[in-house]
Amino acid sequence: MKNLKISVGLLTLILILFVKTGFCQEPVQITIDVAPAVLNLSNSGTVVTVHTDIAYSAVEGATVSLNGIAIDWWKSDSKGYFVAKFDINEVKSIVKPGPCLLKMEGITKTGVFFWGEQQITVIAGKK
């Protein structure tokens, strides 16, 4: 019976750790705003910026990606929300002219998966 109490206690501890680290939580959908909303493949810009509605302090920045592209760098905006920057040439390498769905994914510091998506337009030259 003593072993059973230890096992139940250990299982309880494991369950608490899973809940506190987010492994038992549902993925969270966030709102994103991609800039530029019209990506010109002839553009000489350097980054694609993704503004979010998730707190900067909640995000494990290095886990964030955009359609599989690793984040280049990140910052907080004036409201304390997470802003992601991606190399524009890497984004250009995965898109083609027309509508394009971009999906940003990441993990919070508590282990919760989050994602958001937005459709942008890709053009081949000057509009």
mmCIF file of C-alpha atoms in Angstrom:
data_model
loop_
_atom_site.group_PDB
_atom_site.id
_atom_site.type_symbol
_atom_site.label_atom_id
_atom_site.label_comp_id
_atom_site.label_asym_id
_atom_site.label_seq_id
_atom_site.Cartn_x
_atom_site.Cartn_y
_atom_site.Cartn_z
ATOM 1 C CA MET A 1 0.000 0.000 0.000
ATOM 2 C CA LYS A 2 2.925 2.329 0.734
ATOM 3 C CA ASN A 3 4.209 1.904 -2.837
ATOM 4 C CA LEU A 4 0.777 2.823 -4.150
ATOM 5 C CA LYS A 5 0.853 6.131 -2.229
ATOM 6 C CA ILE A 6 4.280 6.938 -3.660
ATOM 7 C CA SER A 7 3.093 6.084 -7.164
ATOM 8 C CA VAL A 8 -0.052 8.203 -6.829
ATOM 9 C CA GLY A 9 2.038 11.074 -5.446
ATOM 10 C CA LEU A 10 4.504 10.767 -8.318
ATOM 11 C CA LEU A 11 1.700 10.662 -10.875
ATOM 12 C CA THR A 12 0.115 13.724 -9.286
ATOM 13 C CA LEU A 13 3.429 15.572 -9.476
ATOM 14 C CA ILE A 14 3.859 14.618 -13.139
ATOM 15 C CA LEU A 15 0.307 15.771 -13.914
ATOM 16 C CA ILE A 16 0.918 19.111 -12.189
ATOM 17 C CA LEU A 17 4.131 19.587 -14.185
ATOM 18 C CA PHE A 18 2.336 18.830 -17.456
ATOM 19 C CA VAL A 19 -0.417 21.333 -16.675
ATOM 20 C CA LYS A 20 1.997 24.056 -15.536
ATOM 21 C CA THR A 21 4.228 23.619 -18.593
ATOM 22 C CA GLY A 22 1.313 23.770 -21.011
ATOM 23 C CA PHE A 23 1.532 20.248 -22.407
ATOM 24 C CA CYS A 24 -2.123 19.634 -21.547
ATOM 25 C CA GLN A 25 -3.348 22.907 -22.994
ATOM 26 C CA GLU A 26 -4.991 23.410 -26.354
ATOM 27 C CA PRO A 27 -3.077 25.355 -29.019
ATOM 28 C CA VAL A 28 -3.880 29.067 -28.987
ATOM 29 C CA GLN A 29 -4.803 30.943 -32.143
ATOM 30 C CA ILE A 30 -3.492 34.502 -32.275
ATOM 31 C CA THR A 31 -4.136 37.368 -34.665
ATOM 32 C CA ILE A 32 -1.268 38.382 -36.916
ATOM 33 C CA ASP A 33 -0.749 41.317 -39.257
ATOM 34 C CA VAL A 34 1.893 40.761 -41.932
ATOM 35 C CA ALA A 35 3.761 43.686 -43.488
ATOM 36 C CA PRO A 36 3.979 44.063 -46.344
ATOM 37 C CA ALA A 37 0.464 42.809 -47.111
ATOM 38 C CA VAL A 38 1.428 42.968 -50.801
ATOM 39 C CA LEU A 39 4.849 41.388 -51.261
ATOM 40 C CA ASN A 40 6.570 42.541 -54.433
ATOM 41 C CA LEU A 41 9.154 39.976 -55.536
ATOM 42 C CA SER A 42 11.130 42.870 -57.079
ATOM 43 C CA ASN A 43 11.190 44.690 -53.718
ATOM 44 C CA SER A 44 14.636 45.384 -52.292
ATOM 45 C CA GLY A 45 13.388 45.360 -48.684
ATOM 46 C CA THR A 46 15.122 43.359 -45.979
ATOM 47 C CA VAL A 47 12.404 41.950 -43.702
ATOM 48 C CA VAL A 48 8.842 40.729 -43.509
ATOM 49 C CA THR A 49 7.357 41.924 -40.225
ATOM 50 C CA VAL A 50 4.613 40.093 -38.365
ATOM 51 C CA HIS A 51 2.742 42.003 -35.660
ATOM 52 C CA THR A 52 0.780 39.896 -33.159
ATOM 53 C CA ASP A 53 -1.694 40.191 -30.317
ATOM 54 C CA ILE A 54 0.291 37.956 -27.947
ATOM 55 C CA ALA A 55 2.358 39.444 -25.127
ATOM 56 C CA TYR A 56 6.064 39.752 -25.872
ATOM 57 C CA SER A 57 6.884 38.447 -22.405
ATOM 58 C CA ALA A 58 4.912 35.236 -23.039
ATOM 59 C CA VAL A 59 6.752 34.105 -26.186
ATOM 60 C CA GLU A 60 9.850 31.935 -26.429
ATOM 61 C CA GLY A 61 11.169 33.939 -29.397
ATOM 62 C CA ALA A 62 13.557 31.351 -30.827
ATOM 63 C CA THR A 63 10.648 28.900 -31.368
ATOM 64 C CA VAL A 64 8.807 31.169 -33.801
ATOM 65 C CA SER A 65 8.648 30.406 -37.513
ATOM 66 C CA LEU A 66 6.749 31.591 -40.590
ATOM 67 C CA ASN A 67 5.800 28.799 -43.005
ATOM 68 C CA GLY A 68 8.817 26.895 -41.689
ATOM 69 C CA ILE A 69 11.237 29.838 -41.930
ATOM 70 C CA ALA A 70 13.122 30.485 -38.697
ATOM 71 C CA ILE A 71 12.660 33.879 -37.103
ATOM 72 C CA ASP A 72 15.444 36.381 -37.842
ATOM 73 C CA TRP A 73 14.874 38.606 -34.786
ATOM 74 C CA TRP A 74 12.065 39.822 -32.562
ATOM 75 C CA LYS A 75 11.013 42.745 -30.406
ATOM 76 C CA SER A 76 8.163 44.244 -28.434
ATOM 77 C CA ASP A 77 5.922 46.924 -29.904
ATOM 78 C CA SER A 78 4.726 49.981 -27.973
ATOM 79 C CA LYS A 79 1.775 47.989 -26.549
ATOM 80 C CA GLY A 80 3.943 45.114 -25.305
ATOM 81 C CA TYR A 81 2.974 42.711 -28.088
ATOM 82 C CA PHE A 82 5.371 40.324 -29.837
ATOM 83 C CA VAL A 83 6.707 41.445 -33.228
ATOM 84 C CA ALA A 84 8.577 38.963 -35.432
ATOM 85 C CA LYS A 85 11.028 39.773 -38.233
ATOM 86 C CA PHE A 86 11.817 37.323 -41.038
ATOM 87 C CA ASP A 87 14.411 37.623 -43.811
ATOM 88 C CA ILE A 88 12.502 38.821 -46.880
ATOM 89 C CA ASN A 89 14.636 36.765 -49.274
ATOM 90 C CA GLU A 90 13.768 33.571 -47.404
ATOM 91 C CA VAL A 91 10.073 34.461 -47.598
ATOM 92 C CA LYS A 92 10.382 35.278 -51.307
ATOM 93 C CA SER A 93 11.947 31.849 -51.891
ATOM 94 C CA ILE A 94 8.773 30.034 -50.762
ATOM 95 C CA VAL A 95 6.079 32.161 -52.420
ATOM 96 C CA LYS A 96 4.834 32.740 -55.951
ATOM 97 C CA PRO A 97 2.642 35.476 -57.459
ATOM 98 C CA GLY A 98 -0.959 35.407 -56.330
ATOM 99 C CA PRO A 99 -2.638 34.907 -52.969
ATOM 100 C CA CYS A 100 -0.399 33.330 -50.326
ATOM 101 C CA LEU A 101 -1.321 32.091 -46.861
ATOM 102 C CA LEU A 102 1.384 32.788 -44.281
ATOM 103 C CA LYS A 103 1.245 30.927 -40.976
ATOM 104 C CA MET A 104 3.316 31.916 -37.965
ATOM 105 C CA GLU A 105 3.825 29.347 -35.207
ATOM 106 C CA GLY A 106 5.640 29.282 -31.908
ATOM 107 C CA ILE A 107 5.669 28.203 -28.292
ATOM 108 C CA THR A 108 5.085 30.280 -25.195
ATOM 109 C CA LYS A 109 7.450 30.248 -22.232
ATOM 110 C CA THR A 110 4.959 27.951 -20.477
ATOM 111 C CA GLY A 111 5.039 25.442 -23.343
ATOM 112 C CA VAL A 112 1.764 26.349 -25.062
ATOM 113 C CA PHE A 113 1.768 26.110 -28.876
ATOM 114 C CA PHE A 114 0.343 29.162 -30.656
ATOM 115 C CA TRP A 115 -0.322 30.043 -34.264
ATOM 116 C CA GLY A 116 -1.825 32.694 -36.487
ATOM 117 C CA GLU A 117 -2.279 33.079 -40.213
ATOM 118 C CA GLN A 118 -2.947 35.762 -42.776
ATOM 119 C CA GLN A 119 -3.316 35.776 -46.521
ATOM 120 C CA ILE A 120 -1.129 38.233 -48.402
ATOM 121 C CA THR A 121 -0.788 38.999 -52.097
ATOM 122 C CA VAL A 122 2.449 38.326 -53.933
ATOM 123 C CA ILE A 123 3.233 40.232 -57.138
ATOM 124 C CA ALA A 124 6.074 39.775 -59.606
ATOM 125 C CA GLY A 125 6.803 43.431 -60.339
ATOM 126 C CA LYS A 126 5.683 47.002 -59.815
ATOM 127 C CA LYS A 127 1.979 47.411 -59.228
#
